[in-house]
CSV table of C-alpha atoms in Angstrom, one decimal:
chain,number,residue,atom,x,y,z
A,1,GLY,CA,16.0,23.8,9.0
A,2,GLU,CA,13.4,21.0,6.8
A,3,ASP,CA,12.1,22.6,4.2
A,4,VAL,CA,11.5,21.8,0.6
A,5,GLU,CA,8.9,23.5,-1.3
A,6,GLN,CA,6.7,23.6,-4.2
A,7,SER,CA,4.2,25.5,-6.6
A,8,LEU,CA,1.1,23.9,-5.3
A,9,PHE,CA,-0.7,24.0,-8.4
A,10,LEU,CA,0.1,23.7,-12.5
A,11,SER,CA,-2.1,22.9,-15.0
A,12,VAL,CA,-1.4,22.7,-18.7
A,13,ARG,CA,-3.2,21.8,-21.8
A,14,GLU,CA,-2.1,18.0,-23.7
A,15,GLY,CA,0.9,18.2,-25.0
A,16,ASP,CA,2.1,20.4,-24.0
A,17,SER,CA,5.8,20.9,-21.5
A,18,SER,CA,4.6,20.8,-17.9
A,19,VAL,CA,7.6,22.4,-15.6
A,20,ILE,CA,7.3,21.5,-11.8
A,21,ASN,CA,9.5,23.6,-9.6
A,22,CYS,CA,11.1,22.7,-6.0
A,23,THR,CA,13.0,24.6,-3.7
A,24,TYR,CA,15.1,22.3,-0.6
A,25,THR,CA,17.2,23.5,2.1
A,26,ASP,CA,19.8,21.4,2.6
A,27,SER,CA,23.1,22.0,0.9
A,28,SER,CA,24.7,18.4,2.2
A,29,SER,CA,21.3,15.9,0.8
A,30,THR,CA,23.0,13.1,-1.6
A,31,TYR,CA,19.9,12.0,-3.7
A,32,LEU,CA,16.8,14.8,-4.8
A,33,TYR,CA,13.5,12.3,-6.0
A,34,TRP,CA,10.7,13.2,-7.2
A,35,TYR,CA,7.4,11.1,-6.4
A,36,LYS,CA,4.1,10.9,-8.3
A,37,GLN,CA,1.1,10.1,-6.9
A,38,GLU,CA,-2.2,8.8,-8.4
A,39,PRO,CA,-5.7,9.6,-7.4
A,40,GLY,CA,-6.3,6.4,-4.3
A,41,ALA,CA,-2.1,5.2,-5.0
A,42,GLY,CA,0.6,5.1,-3.2
A,43,LEU,CA,3.7,7.5,-4.2
A,44,GLN,CA,5.4,6.2,-6.8
A,45,LEU,CA,9.3,6.7,-7.2
A,46,LEU,CA,9.2,8.4,-11.0
A,47,THR,CA,13.0,9.3,-10.7
A,48,TYR,CA,15.9,10.2,-8.5
A,49,ILE,CA,18.9,12.0,-9.2
A,50,PHE,CA,22.1,12.4,-6.8
A,51,SER,CA,23.4,15.9,-6.6
A,52,ASN,CA,27.0,15.6,-8.3
A,53,MET,CA,24.9,16.0,-11.4
A,54,ASP,CA,23.4,18.8,-13.4
A,55,MET,CA,20.2,17.1,-15.3
A,56,LYS,CA,19.2,13.5,-15.6
A,57,GLN,CA,16.6,12.4,-18.3
A,58,ASP,CA,14.6,9.6,-18.7
A,59,GLN,CA,12.3,9.2,-21.2
A,60,ARG,CA,9.9,12.1,-21.4
A,61,LEU,CA,10.7,13.6,-17.6
A,62,THR,CA,14.1,15.6,-17.7
A,63,VAL,CA,14.9,16.1,-14.3
A,64,LEU,CA,17.4,20.1,-13.8
A,65,LEU,CA,19.1,20.2,-10.2
A,66,ASN,CA,20.9,23.4,-9.7
A,67,LYS,CA,23.0,22.9,-6.4
A,68,LYS,CA,23.5,26.7,-6.1
A,69,ASP,CA,20.3,28.1,-5.4
A,70,LYS,CA,19.1,24.7,-3.8
A,71,HIS,CA,16.3,24.6,-6.5
A,72,LEU,CA,14.7,21.1,-8.5
A,73,SER,CA,13.0,21.6,-11.5
A,74,LEU,CA,10.6,17.9,-13.1
A,75,ARG,CA,9.8,18.5,-16.5
A,76,ILE,CA,7.3,16.4,-18.3
A,77,ALA,CA,7.8,16.8,-22.4
A,78,ASP,CA,4.3,16.2,-24.9
A,79,THR,CA,2.5,16.1,-21.2
A,80,GLN,CA,-0.6,13.5,-21.5
A,81,THR,CA,-3.7,13.1,-19.2
A,82,GLY,CA,-2.2,10.1,-17.3
A,83,ASP,CA,-0.4,12.5,-16.8
A,84,SER,CA,-1.9,13.9,-14.0
A,85,ALA,CA,-1.3,13.3,-10.1
A,86,ILE,CA,-0.2,14.4,-7.4
A,87,TYR,CA,4.0,15.5,-7.9
A,88,PHE,CA,6.5,15.2,-4.8
A,89,CYS,CA,9.4,16.6,-4.6
A,90,ALA,CA,12.0,14.8,-0.9
A,91,GLU,CA,16.0,15.1,-0.7
A,92,SER,CA,16.9,12.8,1.9
A,93,MET,CA,18.1,13.6,5.3
A,94,ALA,CA,19.6,11.5,8.0
A,95,GLY,CA,18.2,8.8,6.1
A,96,LYS,CA,14.4,9.8,6.2
A,97,LEU,CA,13.0,11.3,3.3
A,98,ILE,CA,11.9,15.2,3.6
A,99,PHE,CA,8.5,16.6,1.1
A,100,GLY,CA,7.8,18.9,-0.2
A,101,GLN,CA,3.7,20.1,0.0
A,102,GLY,CA,3.0,18.0,-3.9
A,103,THR,CA,2.3,20.3,-7.1
A,104,THR,CA,-1.2,19.6,-8.7
A,105,LEU,CA,-0.9,18.6,-11.7
A,106,GLN,CA,-4.0,18.9,-13.7
A,107,VAL,CA,-3.5,18.8,-17.0
A,108,LYS,CA,-6.9,19.6,-19.1
A,109,PRO,CA,-7.5,17.6,-23.4
B,1,GLU,CA,6.9,-9.5,-6.0
B,2,ALA,CA,4.3,-8.6,-4.5
B,3,GLY,CA,4.5,-4.5,-3.0
B,4,VAL,CA,3.9,-3.1,0.5
B,5,THR,CA,0.8,-3.5,1.6
B,6,GLN,CA,-1.5,-1.2,4.2
B,7,PHE,CA,-4.8,-2.3,5.0
B,8,PRO,CA,-6.9,-0.8,6.1
B,9,SER,CA,-6.9,1.4,3.2
B,10,HIS,CA,-9.7,3.8,4.6
B,11,SER,CA,-11.0,4.4,7.8
B,12,VAL,CA,-13.1,6.8,9.6
B,13,ILE,CA,-13.3,7.1,14.2
B,14,GLU,CA,-14.2,9.7,16.2
B,15,LYS,CA,-12.4,11.0,18.1
B,16,GLY,CA,-11.1,9.6,21.7
B,17,GLN,CA,-11.1,5.7,19.8
B,18,THR,CA,-8.5,4.3,18.8
B,19,VAL,CA,-7.1,2.8,15.6
B,20,THR,CA,-4.2,0.7,14.6
B,21,LEU,CA,-3.0,0.9,11.0
B,22,ARG,CA,-0.9,-2.3,9.7
B,23,CYS,CA,1.9,-2.3,7.0
B,24,ASP,CA,3.2,-6.0,5.8
B,25,PRO,CA,6.3,-4.4,4.0
B,26,ILE,CA,8.0,-5.9,0.9
B,27,SER,CA,9.8,-9.1,2.0
B,28,GLY,CA,13.0,-9.3,2.6
B,29,HIS,CA,13.5,-5.4,3.2
B,30,ASP,CA,15.1,-4.7,6.7
B,31,ASN,CA,13.8,-1.2,7.0
B,32,LEU,CA,10.5,0.1,7.6
B,33,TYR,CA,9.2,3.9,7.5
B,34,TRP,CA,5.7,5.4,8.6
B,35,TYR,CA,4.8,9.1,7.1
B,36,ARG,CA,2.0,11.0,7.0
B,37,ARG,CA,0.4,13.4,4.9
B,38,VAL,CA,-1.9,15.7,7.3
B,39,MET,CA,-4.7,18.3,5.1
B,40,GLY,CA,-3.0,18.2,2.4
B,41,LYS,CA,0.4,19.5,3.7
B,42,GLU,CA,3.6,18.4,2.8
B,43,ILE,CA,4.9,14.6,3.8
B,44,LYS,CA,6.0,14.0,7.5
B,45,PHE,CA,8.6,11.1,8.8
B,46,LEU,CA,7.3,9.9,11.7
B,47,LEU,CA,9.6,6.8,12.7
B,48,HIS,CA,11.7,3.7,10.9
B,49,PHE,CA,12.5,0.4,11.8
B,50,VAL,CA,15.5,-1.9,11.0
B,51,LYS,CA,14.1,-5.3,11.2
B,52,GLU,CA,12.5,-5.1,14.6
B,53,SER,CA,14.5,-2.0,16.3
B,54,LYS,CA,13.2,1.4,15.9
B,55,GLN,CA,16.0,3.9,14.5
B,56,ASP,CA,14.0,6.8,14.6
B,57,GLU,CA,11.5,8.2,15.8
B,58,SER,CA,12.0,11.8,16.2
B,59,GLY,CA,8.9,12.1,13.8
B,60,MET,CA,6.2,10.7,16.3
B,61,PRO,CA,3.8,13.4,16.9
B,62,ASN,CA,3.3,12.0,21.1
B,63,ASN,CA,2.4,9.5,22.7
B,64,ARG,CA,-1.0,8.6,21.4
B,65,PHE,CA,0.9,7.6,18.4
B,66,LEU,CA,2.7,3.7,19.1
B,67,ALA,CA,4.8,2.0,16.4
B,68,GLU,CA,5.9,-1.8,17.0
B,69,ARG,CA,7.4,-4.1,14.3
B,70,THR,CA,7.3,-8.0,16.7
B,71,GLY,CA,9.5,-10.1,14.5
B,72,GLY,CA,10.6,-8.4,12.2
B,73,THR,CA,7.9,-8.7,9.3
B,74,TYR,CA,5.0,-6.4,9.5
B,75,SER,CA,4.2,-3.3,12.0
B,76,THR,CA,1.0,-1.9,13.4
B,77,LEU,CA,1.2,2.2,14.1
B,78,LYS,CA,-1.9,2.6,16.8
B,79,VAL,CA,-3.1,5.5,17.8
B,80,GLN,CA,-5.4,5.8,21.4
B,81,PRO,CA,-7.1,7.8,22.2
B,82,ALA,CA,-7.3,9.6,18.5
B,83,GLU,CA,-7.4,13.3,18.1
B,84,LEU,CA,-9.8,15.0,14.7
B,85,GLU,CA,-5.7,16.3,14.0
B,86,ASP,CA,-4.7,13.1,13.6
B,87,SER,CA,-7.1,13.3,10.2
B,88,GLY,CA,-5.2,12.7,7.3
B,89,VAL,CA,-2.7,9.8,4.9
B,90,TYR,CA,-0.8,7.3,6.6
B,91,PHE,CA,1.9,5.7,5.0
B,92,CYS,CA,4.3,2.7,5.0
B,93,ALA,CA,7.1,2.7,3.2
B,94,SER,CA,10.6,-0.6,3.3
B,95,SER,CA,13.8,-0.6,1.8
B,96,HIS,CA,16.6,-3.2,1.3
B,97,GLU,CA,19.6,-2.7,3.9
B,98,GLY,CA,21.3,0.5,2.3
B,99,GLN,CA,19.2,0.9,-0.5
B,100,GLY,CA,17.5,3.0,0.8
B,101,TYR,CA,19.0,6.2,-1.4
B,102,TYR,CA,17.4,4.3,-4.2
B,103,GLY,CA,13.7,5.5,-3.4
B,104,TYR,CA,11.5,3.4,-0.4
B,105,THR,CA,8.8,1.8,-1.7
B,106,PHE,CA,5.5,2.9,-0.5
B,107,GLY,CA,2.3,2.1,0.4
B,108,SER,CA,-1.0,3.1,-1.1
B,109,GLY,CA,-1.6,3.9,2.3
B,110,THR,CA,-4.3,4.4,4.9
B,111,ARG,CA,-6.9,8.0,4.7
B,112,LEU,CA,-7.8,8.4,8.5
B,113,THR,CA,-10.5,10.2,9.5
B,114,VAL,CA,-11.3,10.9,13.1
B,115,VAL,CA,-15.2,13.0,13.4
């Protein structure tokens, strides 16, 4: 079945690292994505990882992929108040995206 | 380059009324998608256009929803008659042909409230 699961809420202090976790079901997904939605804004593609990679780093963002366990994580180093948003994990399946419920990240000053 | 534009940004209608949402994709993007997020749940796929043709409409919830993309440019999504459970945020996205795997460009969404 199509199921992407994420924890719903994460609270961290400014300057700490944030780790948002996601599990997915389709082992044939070629790409996995992280999207960010700030209040009142659309979905912004943060990063994506190809399924034959274990890790991808882009400035403060690190994506880890454990294909065996179908587990994807997004680490944000030195989390800032501007990182407060909803983060969605998504997998590609037959040309469409299957999203999780989104993790609300709250960053406390 | 202008992004994906959706309007209205918000719409509040009464149950039984009709609402039409519009999406203007990025110019030249053949692929256009509709998604929606209901009541803080996951974002779900509704349908996919390639130019003016419906490539996949497997996510359309029922026949109260009608999507069109005349001329392969902008798209409309009509809900008639609207029900309470249709409330949510409707997102549109577009991509170049063959570049969907790199992630689409999403619009800001239309927040629909049915009362």
